[in-house]
């Protein structure tokens, strides 16, 4: 109702409406800020703070970006970029959970990633390691087989050496992987 006040937030022109930067609070901006803070915590060795901050960022995710605009071509690059960022953040949170002795949380994140991308090898590695640390060696071995099949079917490639090495360690029941840092998810 107060047009003067409204003009600070919404400006017309050029056939559309604009909202000046800094006048609105966007989940995407908060997500990016939280991810940046988590990366800063991780650089100085604050794994617990990094994990908590990543979990806060993931709590903001409620579906695809601009999912109410499914056919808007202008939204596709932003949607794709944030879908990939969400995967990266989930895998980073899973790594921090594994490093913090919480394989169940790591497993949840990895399974969420795999539900959207069955050929995401890093998520298979997290799943394998989390299952093994939870005492479920058979499930860890089945995960390797699903990974191998998905990579062959979708990409025509074999698993990376770190995935094969993790599989071999699980087969040997190598207890060193129970407490070792997780293999990189990148």
Coordinates of N, CA and C in Angstrom, one line a residue:
X1 N 0.8 -1.2 0.0 CA 0.0 0.0 0.0 C 0.9 1.3 0.0
X2 N 2.0 1.3 0.6 CA 2.9 2.4 0.6 C 3.8 2.4 -0.6
X3 N 3.5 3.1 -1.6 CA 4.2 3.1 -2.9 C 5.6 3.5 -2.8
X4 N 5.9 4.5 -1.9 CA 7.2 5.0 -1.7 C 8.1 3.9 -1.1
X5 N 7.6 3.3 -0.1 CA 8.3 2.2 0.5 C 8.5 1.0 -0.5
X6 N 7.5 0.7 -1.2 CA 7.6 -0.4 -2.2 C 8.6 -0.2 -3.3
X7 N 8.7 1.1 -3.7 CA 9.7 1.4 -4.7 C 11.1 1.1 -4.3
X8 N 11.4 1.0 -3.1 CA 12.8 0.6 -2.6 C 13.0 -0.9 -2.9
X9 N 12.0 -1.7 -3.0 CA 12.1 -3.1 -3.2 C 11.8 -3.6 -4.6
X10 N 10.9 -3.0 -5.3 CA 10.6 -3.4 -6.6 C 10.6 -2.2 -7.5
X11 N 11.4 -2.3 -8.6 CA 11.6 -1.2 -9.5 C 11.1 -1.7 -10.9
X12 N 10.3 -0.9 -11.6 CA 9.8 -1.3 -12.9 C 10.7 -0.7 -14.0
X13 N 10.7 -1.3 -15.1 CA 11.4 -0.8 -16.2 C 11.9 -1.9 -17.2
X14 N 12.1 -1.5 -18.4 CA 12.6 -2.5 -19.4 C 11.6 -3.7 -19.6
X15 N 10.3 -3.5 -19.4 CA 9.4 -4.6 -19.6 C 9.3 -5.6 -18.5
X16 N 9.9 -5.3 -17.4 CA 9.9 -6.2 -16.3 C 10.0 -5.5 -14.9
X17 N 10.2 -6.3 -13.9 CA 10.3 -5.8 -12.6 C 11.7 -6.2 -12.0
X18 N 12.4 -5.4 -11.3 CA 13.7 -5.7 -10.7 C 13.6 -5.5 -9.2
X19 N 14.4 -6.3 -8.5 CA 14.5 -6.1 -7.1 C 16.0 -5.8 -6.9
X20 N 16.3 -4.6 -6.4 CA 17.7 -4.3 -6.2 C 18.4 -5.3 -5.2
X21 N 19.7 -5.6 -5.5 CA 20.4 -6.5 -4.7 C 20.5 -6.0 -3.3
X22 N 20.4 -6.9 -2.3 CA 20.5 -6.5 -0.9 C 19.2 -6.2 -0.3
X23 N 18.1 -6.1 -1.1 CA 16.8 -5.8 -0.5 C 16.0 -7.0 -0.2
X24 N 16.4 -8.2 -0.7 CA 15.7 -9.4 -0.5 C 16.6 -10.5 0.1
X25 N 16.1 -11.4 0.8 CA 16.9 -12.5 1.3 C 16.6 -13.8 0.5
X26 N 17.5 -14.3 -0.2 CA 17.3 -15.4 -1.1 C 17.9 -16.7 -0.5
X27 N 17.2 -17.8 -0.5 CA 17.8 -19.1 -0.1 C 19.1 -19.4 -0.8
X28 N 19.1 -19.1 -2.1 CA 20.4 -19.4 -2.9 C 21.6 -18.6 -2.3
X29 N 21.3 -17.3 -2.0 CA 22.4 -16.6 -1.4 C 22.8 -17.1 0.0
X30 N 21.9 -17.5 0.8 CA 22.2 -18.1 2.1 C 22.9 -19.4 1.9
X31 N 22.5 -20.2 1.0 CA 23.1 -21.5 0.7 C 24.6 -21.2 0.3
X32 N 24.8 -20.3 -0.6 CA 26.2 -20.0 -1.0 C 27.0 -19.5 0.1
X33 N 26.5 -18.6 0.9 CA 27.2 -18.1 2.1 C 27.6 -19.2 3.1
X34 N 26.6 -20.1 3.3 CA 26.9 -21.2 4.3 C 28.0 -22.1 3.7
X35 N 27.9 -22.4 2.4 CA 28.9 -23.3 1.8 C 30.3 -22.6 1.9
X36 N 30.4 -21.3 1.7 CA 31.6 -20.6 1.8 C 32.2 -20.6 3.2
X37 N 31.3 -20.5 4.2 CA 31.7 -20.5 5.6 C 32.2 -21.9 6.0
X38 N 31.5 -23.0 5.5 CA 31.9 -24.3 5.7 C 33.3 -24.6 5.2
X39 N 33.6 -24.1 4.0 CA 34.9 -24.3 3.3 C 35.9 -23.6 4.2
X40 N 35.6 -22.4 4.7 CA 36.6 -21.7 5.6 C 36.8 -22.5 6.9
X41 N 35.8 -23.0 7.5 CA 36.0 -23.9 8.7 C 36.9 -25.1 8.3
X42 N 36.6 -25.7 7.2 CA 37.4 -26.9 6.8 C 38.9 -26.6 6.6
X43 N 39.1 -25.4 6.1 CA 40.5 -25.0 5.8 C 41.3 -24.8 7.1
X44 N 40.7 -24.5 8.2 CA 41.4 -24.3 9.4 C 41.2 -25.4 10.4
X45 N 40.7 -26.5 9.9 CA 40.6 -27.8 10.7 C 39.4 -27.9 11.5
X46 N 38.4 -27.0 11.2 CA 37.1 -27.1 12.0 C 36.1 -28.0 11.4
X47 N 36.4 -29.3 11.4 CA 35.6 -30.3 10.7 C 34.2 -30.3 11.2
X48 N 34.0 -30.2 12.6 CA 32.7 -30.2 13.2 C 31.9 -29.0 12.8
X49 N 32.5 -27.8 12.8 CA 31.9 -26.6 12.4 C 31.5 -26.7 10.9
X50 N 32.5 -27.2 10.1 CA 32.2 -27.3 8.7 C 31.0 -28.2 8.4
X51 N 31.0 -29.3 9.1 CA 29.9 -30.3 8.9 C 28.5 -29.6 9.3
X52 N 28.5 -29.0 10.4 CA 27.3 -28.3 10.9 C 26.8 -27.2 9.9
X53 N 27.8 -26.5 9.4 CA 27.4 -25.4 8.4 C 26.9 -26.0 7.1
X54 N 27.5 -27.1 6.7 CA 27.0 -27.8 5.4 C 25.6 -28.3 5.7
X55 N 25.4 -28.9 6.8 CA 24.0 -29.4 7.1 C 23.0 -28.3 7.1
X56 N 23.4 -27.1 7.6 CA 22.5 -25.9 7.6 C 22.2 -25.5 6.1
X57 N 23.2 -25.6 5.3 CA 23.0 -25.2 3.9 C 22.0 -26.2 3.2
X58 N 22.2 -27.5 3.5 CA 21.4 -28.6 3.0 C 19.9 -28.4 3.5
X59 N 19.8 -27.9 4.7 CA 18.4 -27.8 5.2 C 17.6 -26.7 4.4
X60 N 18.3 -25.9 3.7 CA 17.6 -24.9 2.8 C 17.1 -25.5 1.5
X61 N 17.6 -26.7 1.2 CA 17.2 -27.3 -0.1 C 15.8 -28.0 0.0
X62 N 14.9 -27.5 -0.8 CA 13.6 -28.0 -0.8 C 13.1 -28.3 -2.2
X63 N 13.9 -29.1 -3.0 CA 13.5 -29.4 -4.3 C 14.5 -28.6 -5.3
X64 N 14.1 -28.7 -6.6 CA 14.9 -28.0 -7.6 C 14.7 -26.5 -7.5
X65 N 15.8 -25.8 -7.9 CA 15.7 -24.4 -8.0 C 14.6 -24.0 -9.1
X66 N 13.8 -23.1 -8.7 CA 12.7 -22.6 -9.6 C 11.9 -23.8 -10.3
X67 N 11.6 -24.8 -9.4 CA 10.9 -25.9 -10.0 C 9.5 -25.6 -10.4
X68 N 9.0 -24.4 -10.0 CA 7.6 -24.0 -10.4 C 7.7 -23.4 -11.8
X69 N 8.9 -23.4 -12.4 CA 9.1 -22.9 -13.8 C 9.7 -24.0 -14.6
X70 N 9.1 -25.2 -14.7 CA 9.7 -26.3 -15.3 C 10.1 -26.2 -16.8
X71 N 9.5 -25.3 -17.5 CA 9.7 -25.2 -18.9 C 10.4 -23.8 -19.3
X72 N 10.8 -23.1 -18.3 CA 11.5 -21.8 -18.5 C 13.0 -22.1 -18.9
X73 N 13.3 -21.9 -20.1 CA 14.7 -22.1 -20.5 C 15.7 -21.2 -19.8
X74 N 15.3 -20.0 -19.4 CA 16.2 -19.1 -18.6 C 16.5 -19.7 -17.3
X75 N 15.7 -20.6 -16.7 CA 16.0 -21.2 -15.4 C 16.9 -22.4 -15.4
X76 N 17.0 -23.0 -16.6 CA 17.8 -24.3 -16.7 C 19.2 -24.1 -16.2
X77 N 20.0 -23.2 -16.7 CA 21.4 -23.1 -16.2 C 21.5 -22.9 -14.7
X78 N 20.7 -22.1 -14.1 CA 20.7 -21.9 -12.7 C 20.3 -23.2 -11.9
X79 N 19.3 -23.8 -12.4 CA 18.8 -25.1 -11.8 C 19.9 -26.2 -11.9
X80 N 20.5 -26.3 -13.1 CA 21.6 -27.3 -13.2 C 22.8 -27.0 -12.3
X81 N 23.2 -25.7 -12.2 CA 24.3 -25.3 -11.4 C 24.0 -25.7 -9.9
X82 N 22.8 -25.4 -9.4 CA 22.6 -25.6 -8.0 C 22.3 -27.1 -7.8
X83 N 21.8 -27.8 -8.7 CA 21.7 -29.3 -8.6 C 23.1 -29.9 -8.3
X84 N 24.1 -29.4 -9.1 CA 25.4 -30.0 -9.0 C 26.0 -29.5 -7.7
X85 N 25.8 -28.2 -7.3 CA 26.3 -27.7 -6.0 C 25.7 -28.5 -4.8
X86 N 24.4 -28.9 -4.9 CA 23.8 -29.7 -3.8 C 24.5 -31.0 -3.7
X87 N 24.8 -31.6 -4.9 CA 25.5 -32.9 -4.8 C 26.9 -32.8 -4.2
X88 N 27.6 -31.8 -4.6 CA 28.9 -31.5 -4.0 C 28.9 -31.3 -2.5
X89 N 27.9 -30.5 -2.1 CA 27.7 -30.2 -0.6 C 27.3 -31.5 0.1
X90 N 26.4 -32.3 -0.5 CA 26.0 -33.6 0.2 C 27.2 -34.5 0.3
X91 N 28.0 -34.6 -0.7 CA 29.2 -35.4 -0.6 C 30.2 -34.9 0.4
X92 N 30.4 -33.6 0.5 CA 31.3 -33.0 1.5 C 30.8 -33.3 2.9
X93 N 29.4 -33.1 3.1 CA 28.8 -33.4 4.4 C 29.0 -34.8 4.7
X94 N 28.9 -35.7 3.7 CA 29.1 -37.2 4.0 C 30.5 -37.4 4.4
X95 N 31.5 -36.8 3.7 CA 32.9 -37.0 4.1 C 33.1 -36.5 5.5
X96 N 32.6 -35.4 5.9 CA 32.7 -34.8 7.3 C 32.0 -35.8 8.3
X97 N 30.9 -36.3 7.9 CA 30.2 -37.3 8.8 C 31.1 -38.5 9.0
X98 N 31.7 -39.1 7.9 CA 32.5 -40.2 8.0 C 33.7 -39.9 8.9
X99 N 34.3 -38.7 8.7 CA 35.5 -38.3 9.5 C 35.1 -38.0 10.9
X100 N 33.9 -37.7 11.2 CA 33.4 -37.5 12.5 C 32.8 -38.7 13.2
X101 N 33.0 -39.9 12.6 CA 32.5 -41.1 13.2 C 31.0 -41.3 13.1
X102 N 30.3 -40.7 12.1 CA 28.9 -40.9 12.0 C 28.5 -41.4 10.6
X103 N 28.8 -42.7 10.4 CA 28.6 -43.3 9.1 C 27.1 -43.4 8.7
X104 N 26.2 -43.4 9.6 CA 24.8 -43.5 9.3 C 24.4 -42.2 8.5
X105 N 24.8 -41.0 9.0 CA 24.5 -39.8 8.3 C 25.2 -39.7 7.0
X106 N 26.4 -40.2 6.9 CA 27.1 -40.2 5.6 C 26.4 -41.1 4.6
X107 N 25.9 -42.2 5.1 CA 25.1 -43.1 4.2 C 23.8 -42.5 3.7
X108 N 23.1 -41.7 4.6 CA 21.9 -41.0 4.1 C 22.2 -40.0 3.0
X109 N 23.3 -39.3 3.2 CA 23.7 -38.3 2.2 C 24.0 -39.0 0.9
X110 N 24.8 -40.0 1.0 CA 25.3 -40.7 -0.3 C 24.1 -41.4 -1.0
X111 N 23.2 -41.9 -0.3 CA 22.0 -42.5 -0.9 C 21.1 -41.5 -1.6
X112 N 21.0 -40.3 -1.0 CA 20.3 -39.2 -1.6 C 20.9 -38.8 -2.9
X113 N 22.2 -38.8 -3.0 CA 23.0 -38.5 -4.2 C 22.7 -39.6 -5.2
X114 N 22.8 -40.8 -4.8 CA 22.7 -41.9 -5.8 C 21.2 -42.0 -6.3
X115 N 20.3 -41.6 -5.5 CA 18.9 -41.6 -6.0 C 18.7 -40.7 -7.2
X116 N 19.5 -39.7 -7.3 CA 19.4 -38.8 -8.5 C 20.4 -39.1 -9.5
X117 N 21.5 -39.8 -9.2 CA 22.6 -40.1 -10.1 C 23.2 -41.4 -9.8
X118 N 22.7 -42.5 -10.3 CA 23.2 -43.8 -9.9 C 24.6 -44.1 -10.4
X119 N 25.2 -43.2 -11.3 CA 26.5 -43.4 -11.7 C 27.5 -42.5 -11.0
X120 N 27.1 -41.9 -9.9 CA 28.0 -41.0 -9.2 C 28.9 -41.8 -8.3
X121 N 30.1 -42.0 -8.8 CA 31.1 -43.0 -8.2 C 31.5 -42.5 -6.8
X122 N 31.7 -41.3 -6.6 CA 32.0 -40.8 -5.2 C 31.0 -41.2 -4.2
X123 N 29.7 -41.1 -4.6 CA 28.6 -41.5 -3.6 C 28.7 -43.0 -3.4
X124 N 29.0 -43.8 -4.4 CA 29.2 -45.2 -4.1 C 30.3 -45.5 -3.2
X125 N 31.4 -44.8 -3.3 CA 32.5 -45.0 -2.3 C 32.1 -44.6 -0.9
X126 N 31.4 -43.5 -0.7 CA 30.9 -43.1 0.6 C 30.0 -44.2 1.1
X127 N 29.1 -44.7 0.3 CA 28.1 -45.8 0.7 C 28.9 -47.0 1.1
X128 N 29.9 -47.4 0.3 CA 30.7 -48.6 0.6 C 31.3 -48.5 2.0
X129 N 32.0 -47.3 2.2 CA 32.7 -47.1 3.4 C 31.8 -47.0 4.6
X130 N 30.7 -46.3 4.4 CA 29.7 -46.2 5.5 C 29.1 -47.5 5.9
X131 N 28.7 -48.3 4.9 CA 28.2 -49.6 5.2 C 29.2 -50.5 5.9
X132 N 30.5 -50.4 5.5 CA 31.5 -51.2 6.1 C 31.7 -50.8 7.6
X133 N 31.7 -49.5 7.8 CA 31.9 -49.0 9.2 C 30.7 -49.3 10.0
X134 N 29.5 -49.5 9.4 CA 28.3 -49.9 10.2 C 28.3 -51.4 10.4
X135 N 29.3 -52.1 9.9 CA 29.3 -53.6 10.1 C 28.5 -54.3 9.1
X136 N 28.3 -53.7 7.9 CA 27.5 -54.3 6.9 C 28.4 -54.6 5.6
X137 N 29.3 -55.5 5.8 CA 30.3 -55.8 4.7 C 29.6 -56.2 3.4
X138 N 28.6 -57.1 3.6 CA 27.9 -57.6 2.4 C 27.2 -56.5 1.6
X139 N 26.6 -55.5 2.3 CA 26.0 -54.4 1.6 C 27.0 -53.5 1.0
X140 N 28.2 -53.4 1.6 CA 29.3 -52.6 1.0 C 29.7 -53.3 -0.3
X141 N 29.8 -54.6 -0.3 CA 30.3 -55.3 -1.5 C 29.2 -55.2 -2.6
X142 N 27.9 -55.3 -2.2 CA 26.9 -55.2 -3.2 C 26.9 -53.7 -3.8
X143 N 27.2 -52.8 -3.0 CA 27.3 -51.4 -3.5 C 28.4 -51.3 -4.6
X144 N 29.5 -51.9 -4.3 CA 30.6 -51.9 -5.4 C 30.0 -52.5 -6.7
X145 N 29.3 -53.6 -6.6 CA 28.8 -54.2 -7.8 C 27.8 -53.3 -8.5
X146 N 26.9 -52.6 -7.8 CA 26.0 -51.7 -8.4 C 26.8 -50.5 -9.0
X147 N 27.8 -50.1 -8.4 CA 28.6 -49.0 -8.9 C 29.3 -49.4 -10.2
X148 N 29.9 -50.6 -10.2 CA 30.5 -51.1 -11.4 C 29.5 -51.3 -12.6
X149 N 28.4 -51.8 -12.3 CA 27.3 -51.9 -13.3 C 26.8 -50.6 -13.8
X150 N 26.6 -49.7 -12.9 CA 26.1 -48.3 -13.3 C 27.1 -47.6 -14.2
X151 N 28.4 -47.7 -13.8 CA 29.4 -47.0 -14.6 C 29.5 -47.6 -16.0
X152 N 29.5 -48.9 -16.0 CA 29.6 -49.6 -17.3 C 28.4 -49.3 -18.2
X153 N 27.2 -49.4 -17.6 CA 25.9 -49.1 -18.4 C 25.8 -47.7 -18.9
X154 N 26.0 -46.7 -18.0 CA 25.8 -45.3 -18.3 C 26.9 -44.6 -19.0
X155 N 28.2 -45.0 -18.6 CA 29.3 -44.3 -19.1 C 30.3 -45.1 -19.9
X156 N 30.2 -46.5 -19.8 CA 31.1 -47.4 -20.5 C 32.5 -47.4 -19.9
X157 N 32.6 -47.2 -18.6 CA 33.9 -47.1 -18.0 C 33.9 -48.0 -16.7
X158 N 35.1 -48.3 -16.3 CA 35.3 -49.1 -15.1 C 35.5 -48.2 -13.9
X159 N 35.3 -48.7 -12.7 CA 35.5 -47.8 -11.5 C 36.9 -47.3 -11.4
X160 N 37.1 -46.2 -10.7 CA 38.4 -45.6 -10.5 C 39.3 -46.4 -9.6
X161 N 40.6 -46.3 -9.6 CA 41.4 -47.1 -8.8 C 41.1 -47.0 -7.3
X162 N 40.7 -45.8 -6.8 CA 40.4 -45.6 -5.4 C 39.1 -46.4 -5.0
X163 N 38.2 -46.6 -6.0 CA 37.0 -47.4 -5.7 C 37.4 -48.8 -5.7
X164 N 38.2 -49.3 -6.6 CA 38.6 -50.7 -6.7 C 39.4 -51.0 -5.4
X165 N 40.3 -50.1 -5.0 CA 41.1 -50.3 -3.8 C 40.2 -50.4 -2.6
X166 N 39.2 -49.6 -2.5 CA 38.3 -49.6 -1.3 C 37.6 -51.0 -1.3
X167 N 37.1 -51.4 -2.5 CA 36.5 -52.7 -2.6 C 37.4 -53.9 -2.2
X168 N 38.7 -53.8 -2.6 CA 39.7 -54.8 -2.2 C 39.9 -54.8 -0.7
X169 N 39.9 -53.6 -0.1 CA 40.1 -53.5 1.4 C 38.9 -54.1 2.1
X170 N 37.7 -53.9 1.6 CA 36.5 -54.4 2.2 C 36.5 -55.9 2.1
X171 N 36.9 -56.5 0.9 CA 37.0 -57.9 0.8 C 38.0 -58.5 1.8
X172 N 39.1 -57.8 2.0 CA 40.2 -58.3 3.0 C 39.8 -58.1 4.4
X173 N 38.7 -57.4 4.6 CA 38.2 -57.0 6.0 C 39.4 -56.2 6.7
X174 N 39.9 -55.3 5.9 CA 41.0 -54.4 6.4 C 40.4 -53.4 7.4
X175 N 40.8 -53.6 8.7 CA 40.3 -52.7 9.7 C 40.9 -51.3 9.7
X176 N 41.9 -51.1 8.9 CA 42.5 -49.8 8.7 C 41.5 -48.8 8.1
X177 N 40.6 -49.3 7.3 CA 39.6 -48.4 6.7 C 38.4 -48.1 7.7
X178 N 38.4 -48.7 8.8 CA 37.4 -48.3 9.8 C 37.6 -46.9 10.4
X179 N 38.9 -46.5 10.4 CA 39.2 -45.2 11.1 C 40.0 -44.3 10.2
X180 N 40.3 -44.7 9.0 CA 41.1 -43.9 8.0 C 40.2 -42.8 7.5
X181 N 40.7 -41.7 7.1 CA 39.9 -40.7 6.5 C 39.3 -41.2 5.2
X182 N 38.1 -40.7 4.9 CA 37.4 -41.2 3.6 C 38.2 -40.9 2.4
X183 N 38.1 -41.7 1.3 CA 38.7 -41.3 0.1 C 38.0 -40.0 -0.5
X184 N 38.7 -39.2 -1.2 CA 38.1 -38.0 -1.7 C 36.8 -38.2 -2.5
X185 N 35.8 -37.3 -2.3 CA 34.6 -37.5 -3.0 C 34.5 -36.7 -4.3
X186 N 35.5 -35.9 -4.6 CA 35.5 -35.0 -5.8 C 35.4 -35.8 -7.0

